[in-house]
Coordinates of N, CA and C in Angstrom, one line a residue:
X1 N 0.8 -1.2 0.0 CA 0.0 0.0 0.0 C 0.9 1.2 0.0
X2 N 0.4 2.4 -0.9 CA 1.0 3.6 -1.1 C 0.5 4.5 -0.4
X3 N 0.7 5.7 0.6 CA 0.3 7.0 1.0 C 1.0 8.2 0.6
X4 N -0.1 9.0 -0.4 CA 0.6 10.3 -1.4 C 0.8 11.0 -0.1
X5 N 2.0 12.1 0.2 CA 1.8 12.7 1.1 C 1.6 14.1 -0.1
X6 N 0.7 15.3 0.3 CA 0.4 16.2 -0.1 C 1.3 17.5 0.6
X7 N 1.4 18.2 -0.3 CA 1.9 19.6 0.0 C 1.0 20.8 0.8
X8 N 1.3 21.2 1.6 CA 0.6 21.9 2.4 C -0.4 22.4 2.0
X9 N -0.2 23.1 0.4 CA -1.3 24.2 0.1 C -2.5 23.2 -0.4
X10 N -2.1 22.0 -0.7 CA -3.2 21.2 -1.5 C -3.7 20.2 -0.6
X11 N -3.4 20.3 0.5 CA -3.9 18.9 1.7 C -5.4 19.2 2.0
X12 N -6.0 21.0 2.3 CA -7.3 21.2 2.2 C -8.2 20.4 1.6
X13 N -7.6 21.3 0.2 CA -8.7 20.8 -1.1 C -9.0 18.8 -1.1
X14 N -7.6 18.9 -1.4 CA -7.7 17.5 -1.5 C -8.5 16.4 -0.6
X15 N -8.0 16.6 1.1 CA -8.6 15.8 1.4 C -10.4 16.4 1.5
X16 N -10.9 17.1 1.6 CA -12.2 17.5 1.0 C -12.8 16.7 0.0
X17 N -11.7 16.8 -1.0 CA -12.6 16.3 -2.4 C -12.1 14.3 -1.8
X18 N -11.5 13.8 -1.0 CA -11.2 12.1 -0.8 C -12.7 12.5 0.3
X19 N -12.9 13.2 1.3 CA -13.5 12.9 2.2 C -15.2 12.7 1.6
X20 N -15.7 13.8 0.6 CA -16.5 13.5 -0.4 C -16.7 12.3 -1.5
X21 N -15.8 12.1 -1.4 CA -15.4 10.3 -2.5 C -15.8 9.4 -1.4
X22 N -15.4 9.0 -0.3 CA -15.2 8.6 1.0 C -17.1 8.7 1.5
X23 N -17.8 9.7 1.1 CA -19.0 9.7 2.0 C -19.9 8.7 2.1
X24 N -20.2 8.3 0.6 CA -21.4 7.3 0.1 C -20.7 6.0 0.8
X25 N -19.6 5.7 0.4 CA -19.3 4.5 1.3 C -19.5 4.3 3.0
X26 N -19.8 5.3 3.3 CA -19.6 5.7 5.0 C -20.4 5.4 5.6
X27 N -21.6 6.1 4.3 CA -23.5 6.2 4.8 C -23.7 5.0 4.5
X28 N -23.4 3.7 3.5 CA -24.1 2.7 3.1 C -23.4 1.8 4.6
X29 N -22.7 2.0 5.1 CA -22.6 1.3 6.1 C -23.0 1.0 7.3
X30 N -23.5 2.3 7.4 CA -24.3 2.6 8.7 C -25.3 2.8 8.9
X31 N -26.7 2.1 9.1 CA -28.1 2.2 9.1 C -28.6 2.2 10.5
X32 N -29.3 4.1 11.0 CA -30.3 3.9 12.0 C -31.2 3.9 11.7
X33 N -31.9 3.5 12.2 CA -33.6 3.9 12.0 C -34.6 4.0 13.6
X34 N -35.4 3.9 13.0 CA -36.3 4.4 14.4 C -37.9 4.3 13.8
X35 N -39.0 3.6 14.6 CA -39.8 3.1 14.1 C -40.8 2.7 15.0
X36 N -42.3 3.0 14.9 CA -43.3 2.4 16.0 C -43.3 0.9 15.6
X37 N -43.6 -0.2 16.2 CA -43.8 -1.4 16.1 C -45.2 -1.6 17.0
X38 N -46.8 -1.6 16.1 CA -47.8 -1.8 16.4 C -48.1 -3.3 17.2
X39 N -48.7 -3.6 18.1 CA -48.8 -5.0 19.2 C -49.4 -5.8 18.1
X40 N -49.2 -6.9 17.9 CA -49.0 -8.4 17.7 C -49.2 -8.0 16.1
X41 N -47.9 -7.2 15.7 CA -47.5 -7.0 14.3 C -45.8 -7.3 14.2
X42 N -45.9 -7.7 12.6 CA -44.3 -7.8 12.2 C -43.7 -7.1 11.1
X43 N -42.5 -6.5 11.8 CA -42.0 -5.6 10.7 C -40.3 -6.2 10.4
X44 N -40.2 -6.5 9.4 CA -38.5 -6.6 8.8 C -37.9 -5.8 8.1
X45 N -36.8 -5.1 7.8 CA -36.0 -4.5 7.4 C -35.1 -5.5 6.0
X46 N -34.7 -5.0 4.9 CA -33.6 -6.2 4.6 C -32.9 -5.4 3.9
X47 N -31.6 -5.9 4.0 CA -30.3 -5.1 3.3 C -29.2 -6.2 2.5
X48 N -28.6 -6.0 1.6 CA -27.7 -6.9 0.5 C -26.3 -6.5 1.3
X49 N -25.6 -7.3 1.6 CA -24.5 -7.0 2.4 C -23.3 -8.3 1.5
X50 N -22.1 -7.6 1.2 CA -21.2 -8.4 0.7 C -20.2 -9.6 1.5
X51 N -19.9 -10.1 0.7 CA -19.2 -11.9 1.4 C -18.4 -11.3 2.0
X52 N -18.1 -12.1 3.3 CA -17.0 -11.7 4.5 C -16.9 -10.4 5.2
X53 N -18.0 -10.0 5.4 CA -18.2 -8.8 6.2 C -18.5 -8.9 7.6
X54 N -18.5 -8.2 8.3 CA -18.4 -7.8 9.6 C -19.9 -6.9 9.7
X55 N -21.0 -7.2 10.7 CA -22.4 -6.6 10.7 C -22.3 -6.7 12.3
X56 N -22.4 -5.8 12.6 CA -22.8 -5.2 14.1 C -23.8 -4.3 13.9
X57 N -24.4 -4.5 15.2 CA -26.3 -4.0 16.0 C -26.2 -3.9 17.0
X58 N -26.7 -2.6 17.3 CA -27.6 -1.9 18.6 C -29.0 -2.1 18.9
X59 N -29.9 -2.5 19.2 CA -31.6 -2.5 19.8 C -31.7 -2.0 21.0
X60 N -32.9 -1.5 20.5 CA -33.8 -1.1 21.6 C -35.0 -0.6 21.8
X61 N -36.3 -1.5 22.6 CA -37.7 -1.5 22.3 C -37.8 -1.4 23.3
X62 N -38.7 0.2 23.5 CA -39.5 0.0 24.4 C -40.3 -1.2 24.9
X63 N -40.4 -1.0 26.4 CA -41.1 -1.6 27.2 C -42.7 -1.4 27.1
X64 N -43.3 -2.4 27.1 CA -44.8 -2.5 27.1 C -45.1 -3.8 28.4
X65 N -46.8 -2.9 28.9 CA -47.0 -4.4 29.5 C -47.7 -5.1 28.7
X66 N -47.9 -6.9 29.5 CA -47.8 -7.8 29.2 C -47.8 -7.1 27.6
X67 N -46.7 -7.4 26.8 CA -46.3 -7.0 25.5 C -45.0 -7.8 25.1
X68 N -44.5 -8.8 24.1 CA -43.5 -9.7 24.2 C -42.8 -8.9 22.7
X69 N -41.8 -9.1 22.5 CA -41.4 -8.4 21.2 C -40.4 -9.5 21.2
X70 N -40.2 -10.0 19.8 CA -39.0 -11.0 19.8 C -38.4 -10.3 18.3
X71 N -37.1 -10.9 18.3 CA -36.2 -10.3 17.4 C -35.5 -11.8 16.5
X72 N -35.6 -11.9 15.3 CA -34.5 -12.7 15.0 C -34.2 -12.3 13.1
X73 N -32.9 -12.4 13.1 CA -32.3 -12.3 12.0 C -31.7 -13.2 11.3
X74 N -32.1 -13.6 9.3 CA -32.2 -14.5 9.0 C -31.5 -14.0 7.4
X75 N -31.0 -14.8 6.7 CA -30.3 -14.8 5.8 C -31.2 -15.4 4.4
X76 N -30.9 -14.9 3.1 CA -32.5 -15.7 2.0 C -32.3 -17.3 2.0
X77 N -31.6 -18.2 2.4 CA -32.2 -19.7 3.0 C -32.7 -20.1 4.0
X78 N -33.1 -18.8 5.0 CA -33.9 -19.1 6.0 C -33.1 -19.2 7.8
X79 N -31.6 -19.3 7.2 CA -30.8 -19.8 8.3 C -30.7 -18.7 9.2
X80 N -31.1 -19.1 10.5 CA -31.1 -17.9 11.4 C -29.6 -17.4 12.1
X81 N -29.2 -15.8 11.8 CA -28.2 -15.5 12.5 C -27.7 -15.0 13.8
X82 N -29.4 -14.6 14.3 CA -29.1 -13.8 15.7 C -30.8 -14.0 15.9
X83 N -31.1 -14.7 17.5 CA -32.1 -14.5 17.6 C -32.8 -14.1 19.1
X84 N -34.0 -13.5 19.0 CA -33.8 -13.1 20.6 C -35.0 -13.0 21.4
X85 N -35.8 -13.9 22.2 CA -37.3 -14.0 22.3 C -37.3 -12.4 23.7
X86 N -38.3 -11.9 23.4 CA -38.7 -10.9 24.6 C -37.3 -10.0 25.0
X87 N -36.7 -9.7 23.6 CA -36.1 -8.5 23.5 C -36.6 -7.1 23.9
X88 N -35.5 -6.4 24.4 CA -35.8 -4.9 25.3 C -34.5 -4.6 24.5
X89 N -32.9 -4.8 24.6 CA -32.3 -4.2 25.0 C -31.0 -5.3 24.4
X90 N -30.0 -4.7 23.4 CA -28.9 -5.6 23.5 C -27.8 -5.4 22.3
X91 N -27.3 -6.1 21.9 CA -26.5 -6.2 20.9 C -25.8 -7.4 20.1
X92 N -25.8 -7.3 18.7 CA -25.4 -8.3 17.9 C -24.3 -8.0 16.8
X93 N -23.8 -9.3 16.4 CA -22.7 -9.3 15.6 C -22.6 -10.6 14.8
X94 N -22.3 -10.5 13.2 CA -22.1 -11.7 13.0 C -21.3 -11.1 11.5
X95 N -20.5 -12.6 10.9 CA -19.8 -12.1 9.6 C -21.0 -12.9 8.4
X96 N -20.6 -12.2 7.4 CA -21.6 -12.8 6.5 C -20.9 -13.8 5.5
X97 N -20.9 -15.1 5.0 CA -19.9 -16.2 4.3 C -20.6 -15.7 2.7
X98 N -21.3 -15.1 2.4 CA -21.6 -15.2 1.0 C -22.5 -13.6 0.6
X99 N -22.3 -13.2 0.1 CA -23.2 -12.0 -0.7 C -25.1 -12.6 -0.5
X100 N -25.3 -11.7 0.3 CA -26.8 -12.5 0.4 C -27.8 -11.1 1.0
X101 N -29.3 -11.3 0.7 CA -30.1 -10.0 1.1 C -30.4 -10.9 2.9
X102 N -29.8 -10.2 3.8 CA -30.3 -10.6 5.5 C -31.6 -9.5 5.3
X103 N -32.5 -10.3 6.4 CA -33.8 -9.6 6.9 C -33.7 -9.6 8.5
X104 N -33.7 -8.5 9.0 CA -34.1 -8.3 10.6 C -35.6 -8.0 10.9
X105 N -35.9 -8.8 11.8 CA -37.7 -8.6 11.5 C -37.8 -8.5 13.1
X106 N -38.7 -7.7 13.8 CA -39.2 -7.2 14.9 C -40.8 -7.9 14.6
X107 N -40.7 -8.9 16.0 CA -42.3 -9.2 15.9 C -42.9 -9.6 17.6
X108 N -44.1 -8.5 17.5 CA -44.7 -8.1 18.5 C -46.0 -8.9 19.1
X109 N -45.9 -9.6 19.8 CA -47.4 -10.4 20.5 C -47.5 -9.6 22.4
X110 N -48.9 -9.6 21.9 CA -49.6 -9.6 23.5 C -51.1 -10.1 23.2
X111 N -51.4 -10.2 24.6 CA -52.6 -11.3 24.8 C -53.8 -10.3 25.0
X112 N -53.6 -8.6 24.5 CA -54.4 -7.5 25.2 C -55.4 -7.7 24.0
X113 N -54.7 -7.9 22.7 CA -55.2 -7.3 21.2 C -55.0 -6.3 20.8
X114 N -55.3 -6.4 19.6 CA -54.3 -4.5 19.3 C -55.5 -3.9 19.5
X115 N -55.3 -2.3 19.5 CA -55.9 -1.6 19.8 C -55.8 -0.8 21.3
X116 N -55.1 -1.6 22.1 CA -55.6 -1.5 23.5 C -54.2 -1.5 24.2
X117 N -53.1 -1.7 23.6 CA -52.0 -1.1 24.1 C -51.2 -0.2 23.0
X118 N -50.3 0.8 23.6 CA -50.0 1.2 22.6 C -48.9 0.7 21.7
X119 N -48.0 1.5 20.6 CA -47.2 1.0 19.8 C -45.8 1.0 20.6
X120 N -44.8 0.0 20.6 CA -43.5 0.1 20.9 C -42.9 0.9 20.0
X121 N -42.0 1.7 20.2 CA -40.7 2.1 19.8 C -39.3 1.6 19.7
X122 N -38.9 1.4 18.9 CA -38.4 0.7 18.2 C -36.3 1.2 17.9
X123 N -35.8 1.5 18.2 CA -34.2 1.6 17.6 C -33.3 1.1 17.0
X124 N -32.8 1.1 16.1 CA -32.1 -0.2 15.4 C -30.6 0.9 14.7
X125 N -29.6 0.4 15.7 CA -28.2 0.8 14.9 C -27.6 -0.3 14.3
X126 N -27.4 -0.6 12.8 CA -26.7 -1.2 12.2 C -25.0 -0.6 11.9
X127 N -24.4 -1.5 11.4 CA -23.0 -1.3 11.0 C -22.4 -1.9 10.2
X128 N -21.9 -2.1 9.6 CA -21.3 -3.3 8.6 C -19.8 -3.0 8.0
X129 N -19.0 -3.6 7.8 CA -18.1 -3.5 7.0 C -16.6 -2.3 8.1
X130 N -16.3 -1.2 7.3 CA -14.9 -0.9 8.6 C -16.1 0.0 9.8
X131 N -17.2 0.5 9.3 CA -17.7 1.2 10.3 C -17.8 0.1 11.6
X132 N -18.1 -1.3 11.6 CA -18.7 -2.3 12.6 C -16.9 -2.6 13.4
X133 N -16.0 -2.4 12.9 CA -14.6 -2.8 13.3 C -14.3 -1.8 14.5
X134 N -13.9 -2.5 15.7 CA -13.7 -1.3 16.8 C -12.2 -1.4 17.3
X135 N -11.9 0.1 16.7 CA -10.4 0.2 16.1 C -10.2 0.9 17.3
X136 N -10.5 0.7 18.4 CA -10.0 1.1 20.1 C -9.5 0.2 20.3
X137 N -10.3 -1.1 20.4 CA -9.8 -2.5 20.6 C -8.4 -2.9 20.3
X138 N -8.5 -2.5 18.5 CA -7.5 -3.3 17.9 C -6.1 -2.3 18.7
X139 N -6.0 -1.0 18.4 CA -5.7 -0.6 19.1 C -4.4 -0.4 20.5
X140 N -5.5 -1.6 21.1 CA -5.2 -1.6 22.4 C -4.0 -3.0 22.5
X141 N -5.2 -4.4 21.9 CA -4.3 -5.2 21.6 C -2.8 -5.5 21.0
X142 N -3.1 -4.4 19.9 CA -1.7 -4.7 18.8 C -0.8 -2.9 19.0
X143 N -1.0 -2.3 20.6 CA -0.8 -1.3 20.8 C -0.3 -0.6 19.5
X144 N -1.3 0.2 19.0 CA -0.9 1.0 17.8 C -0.9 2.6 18.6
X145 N -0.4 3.2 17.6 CA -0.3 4.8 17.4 C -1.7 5.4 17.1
X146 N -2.1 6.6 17.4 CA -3.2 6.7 16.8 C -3.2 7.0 15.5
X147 N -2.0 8.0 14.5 CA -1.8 7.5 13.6 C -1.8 6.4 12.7
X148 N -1.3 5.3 13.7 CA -1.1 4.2 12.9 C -3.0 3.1 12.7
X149 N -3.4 3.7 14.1 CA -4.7 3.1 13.8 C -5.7 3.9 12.6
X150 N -5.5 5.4 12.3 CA -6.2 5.8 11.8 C -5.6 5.6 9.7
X151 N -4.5 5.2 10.0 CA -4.1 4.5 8.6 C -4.6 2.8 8.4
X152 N -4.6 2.5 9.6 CA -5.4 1.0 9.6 C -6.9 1.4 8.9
X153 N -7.8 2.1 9.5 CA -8.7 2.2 8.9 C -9.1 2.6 7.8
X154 N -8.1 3.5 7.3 CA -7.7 4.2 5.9 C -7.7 3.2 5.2
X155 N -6.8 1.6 4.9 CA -6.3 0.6 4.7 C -7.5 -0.4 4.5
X156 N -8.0 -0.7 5.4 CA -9.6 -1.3 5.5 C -10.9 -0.7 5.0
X157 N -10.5 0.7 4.8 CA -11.6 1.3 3.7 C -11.6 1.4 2.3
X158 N -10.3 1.1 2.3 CA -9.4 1.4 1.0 C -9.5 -0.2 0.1
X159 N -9.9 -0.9 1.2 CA -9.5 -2.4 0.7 C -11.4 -2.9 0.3
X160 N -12.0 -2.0 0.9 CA -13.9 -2.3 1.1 C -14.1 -1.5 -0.1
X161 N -13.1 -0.4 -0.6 CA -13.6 -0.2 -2.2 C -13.2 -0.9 -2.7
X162 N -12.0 -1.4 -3.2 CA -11.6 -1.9 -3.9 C -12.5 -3.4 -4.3
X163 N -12.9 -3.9 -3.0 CA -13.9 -4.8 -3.1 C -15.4 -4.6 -3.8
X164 N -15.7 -3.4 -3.5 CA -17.4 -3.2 -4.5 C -16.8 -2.8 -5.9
X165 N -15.6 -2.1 -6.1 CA -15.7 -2.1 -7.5 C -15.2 -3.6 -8.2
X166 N -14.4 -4.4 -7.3 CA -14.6 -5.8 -7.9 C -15.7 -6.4 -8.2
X167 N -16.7 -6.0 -7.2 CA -17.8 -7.0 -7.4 C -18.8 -6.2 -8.3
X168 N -19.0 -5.2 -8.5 CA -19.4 -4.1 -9.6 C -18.8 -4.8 -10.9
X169 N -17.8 -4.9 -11.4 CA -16.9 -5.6 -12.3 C -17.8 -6.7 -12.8
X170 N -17.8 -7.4 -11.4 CA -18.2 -8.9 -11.8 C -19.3 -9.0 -12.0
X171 N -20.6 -8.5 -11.5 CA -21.7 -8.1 -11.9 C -22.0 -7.9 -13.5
X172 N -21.0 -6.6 -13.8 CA -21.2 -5.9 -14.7 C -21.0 -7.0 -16.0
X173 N -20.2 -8.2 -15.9 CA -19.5 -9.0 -16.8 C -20.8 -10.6 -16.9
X174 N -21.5 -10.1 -15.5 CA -22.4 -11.4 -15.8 C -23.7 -10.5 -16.5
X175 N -23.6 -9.7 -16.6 CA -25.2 -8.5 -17.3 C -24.3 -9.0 -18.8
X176 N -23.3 -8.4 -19.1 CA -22.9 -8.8 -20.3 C -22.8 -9.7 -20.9
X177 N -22.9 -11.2 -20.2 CA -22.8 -12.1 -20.5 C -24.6 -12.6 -20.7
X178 N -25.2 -12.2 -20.1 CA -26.6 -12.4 -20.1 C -27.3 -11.8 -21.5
X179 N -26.7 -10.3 -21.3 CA -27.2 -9.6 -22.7 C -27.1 -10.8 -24.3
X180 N -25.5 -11.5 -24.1 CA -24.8 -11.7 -25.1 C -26.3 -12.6 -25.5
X181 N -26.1 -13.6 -24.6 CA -27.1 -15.1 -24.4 C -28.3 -14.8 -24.8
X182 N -29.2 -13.3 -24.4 CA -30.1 -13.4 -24.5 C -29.9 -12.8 -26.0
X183 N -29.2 -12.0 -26.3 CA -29.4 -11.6 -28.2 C -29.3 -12.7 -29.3
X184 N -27.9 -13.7 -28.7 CA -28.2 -14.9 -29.7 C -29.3 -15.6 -29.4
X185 N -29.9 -15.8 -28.3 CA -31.3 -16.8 -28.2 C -32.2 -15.8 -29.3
X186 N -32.2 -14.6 -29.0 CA -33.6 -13.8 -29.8 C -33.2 -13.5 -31.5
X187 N -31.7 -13.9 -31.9 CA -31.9 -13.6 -33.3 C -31.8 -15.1 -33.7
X188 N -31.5 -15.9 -32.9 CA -31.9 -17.7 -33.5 C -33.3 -17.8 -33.5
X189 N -34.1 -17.0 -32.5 CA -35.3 -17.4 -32.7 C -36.0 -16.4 -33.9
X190 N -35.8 -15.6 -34.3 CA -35.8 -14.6 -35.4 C -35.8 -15.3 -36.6
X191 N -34.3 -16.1 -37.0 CA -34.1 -16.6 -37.6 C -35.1 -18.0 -38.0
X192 N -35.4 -18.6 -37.2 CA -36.1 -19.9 -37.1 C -37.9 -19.1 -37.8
X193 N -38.1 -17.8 -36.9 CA -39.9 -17.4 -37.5 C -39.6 -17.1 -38.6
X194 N -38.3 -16.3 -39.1 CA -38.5 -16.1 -40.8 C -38.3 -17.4 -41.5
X195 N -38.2 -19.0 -41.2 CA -38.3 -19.7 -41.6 C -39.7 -20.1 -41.9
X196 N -40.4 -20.0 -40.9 CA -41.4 -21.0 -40.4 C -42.4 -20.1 -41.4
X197 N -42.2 -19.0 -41.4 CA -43.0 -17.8 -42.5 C -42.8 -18.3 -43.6
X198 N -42.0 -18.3 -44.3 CA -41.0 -19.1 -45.9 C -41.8 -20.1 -46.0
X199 N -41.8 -20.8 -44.7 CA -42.3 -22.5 -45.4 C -43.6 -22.1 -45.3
X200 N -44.5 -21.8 -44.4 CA -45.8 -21.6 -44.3 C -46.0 -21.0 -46.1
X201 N -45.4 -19.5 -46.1 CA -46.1 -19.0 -47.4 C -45.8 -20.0 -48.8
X202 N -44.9 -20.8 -49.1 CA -44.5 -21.7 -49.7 C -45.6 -22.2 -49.9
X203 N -46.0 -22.7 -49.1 CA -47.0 -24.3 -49.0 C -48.4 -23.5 -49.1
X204 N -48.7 -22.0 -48.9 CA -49.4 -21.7 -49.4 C -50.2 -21.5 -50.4
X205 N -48.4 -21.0 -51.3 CA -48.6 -20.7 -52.5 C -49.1 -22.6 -53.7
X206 N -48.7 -22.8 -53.2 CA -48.4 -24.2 -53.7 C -49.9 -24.9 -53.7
X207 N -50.6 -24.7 -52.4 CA -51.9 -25.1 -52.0 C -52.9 -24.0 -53.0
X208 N -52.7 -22.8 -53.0 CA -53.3 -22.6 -53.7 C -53.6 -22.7 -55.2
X209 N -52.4 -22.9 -55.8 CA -52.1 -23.0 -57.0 C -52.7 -24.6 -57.3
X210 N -52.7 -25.8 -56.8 CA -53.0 -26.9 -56.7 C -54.7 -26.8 -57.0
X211 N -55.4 -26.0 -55.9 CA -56.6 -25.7 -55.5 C -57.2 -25.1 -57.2
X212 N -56.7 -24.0 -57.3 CA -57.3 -23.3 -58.6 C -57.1 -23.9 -59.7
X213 N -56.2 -25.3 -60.0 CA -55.9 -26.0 -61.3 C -57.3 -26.8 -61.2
X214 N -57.3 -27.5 -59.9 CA -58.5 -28.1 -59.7 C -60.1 -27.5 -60.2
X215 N -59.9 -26.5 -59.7 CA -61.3 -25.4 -60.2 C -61.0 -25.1 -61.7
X216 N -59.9 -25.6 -62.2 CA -59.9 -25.3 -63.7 C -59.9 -23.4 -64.2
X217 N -59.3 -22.4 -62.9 CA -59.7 -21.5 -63.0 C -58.2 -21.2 -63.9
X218 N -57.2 -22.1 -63.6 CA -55.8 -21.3 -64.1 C -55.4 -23.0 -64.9
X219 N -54.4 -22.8 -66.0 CA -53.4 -23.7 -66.3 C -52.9 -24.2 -65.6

């Protein structure tokens, strides 16, 4: 890995216009939200998160009486990653093995019926990727510099682009490979109707000419 050092007059601008480059990555990482959760209703969230990532969570739901709120988070085969009956209050973590859409789903039972208590509130801090990494820790363990931790995370951000525009790439190569597939499927089948037209009008022609000798109307 390379670090440009910049000349005094240009370190402003510059890092301005990196910290602007740097934003969208920053925000896609970090999801709060905040949300009523109506009694004995269910609400899920779902987000596309890339292979070998790191996903850290904050919760926190109001209290209701007799009001049960359970929590569990599940991956698109179903496999559950974090689950939590009569959640209030806590926190989660897990890495992800494959590119996949996870759903976090908040679901609310009480024995009052709706109507008759009111809605929970609801907090949800997500993290994923270098935002979920807690660079105090590492830090501490592998006693770094603060310098040197804040190039660590320079390094791990640097490494989380380079990753979506790989997978952007690769994406981009399976659409083109789709496109290719689907143009020769559509001019083989092109090819095949202007046939099927040819022989059809052929046999038309043929039928009718057959037909009118019979009627004696032509030679």
């Amino acid at each position: 890995h390379y670090i440009a050092v910049l000349p005094p007059g240009q370190r402003g601008p510059m890092a301005r216009f990196a910290a602007l480059l740097l934003l969208p990555v920053l925000i896609e990482s970090v999801v709060s939200i905040s949300f009523f959760l109506p009694v004995n209703s269910r609400k899920c969230l779902r987000e596309e998160i890339h292979k070998d990532v790191l996903v850290t969570g904050e919760y926190e739901i109001g209290e209701q009486t007799n009001t049960k709120t359970n929590l569990k988070i599940t991956d698109s085969s179903s496999h559950t990653l974090y689950s939590k009956e009569d959640a209030t209050k806590g926190k989660f973590a897990f890495t992800t093995e494959d590119y996949d859409m996870f759903e976090v789903c908040f679901e609310s039972k009480s024995p009052m019926g709706t109507g008759r208590v009111p809605d929970q509130l609801v907090n949800l801090d997500m993290k994923h990727g270098v935002e979920a990494k807690n660079y105090e820790e590492i830090a501490k363990v592998e006693k770094l510099k603060p310098l040197e931790v804040e190039l660590r995370r320079l390094e791990d951000l640097s490494e989380s682009i380079v990753n979506d525009f790989a997978y952007m790439k690769k994406r981009e190569e399976e659409m083109r490979d789709t496109n290719e597939s689907t143009n020769t499927r559509v001019l083989y089948f092109s090819i095949f109707s202007m046939c099927c037209l040819i022989g059809l009008a052929t046999w038309q022609v043929f039928y009718l000419r057959r037909f009118f000798k019979a009627k004696k109307l032509i030679e």
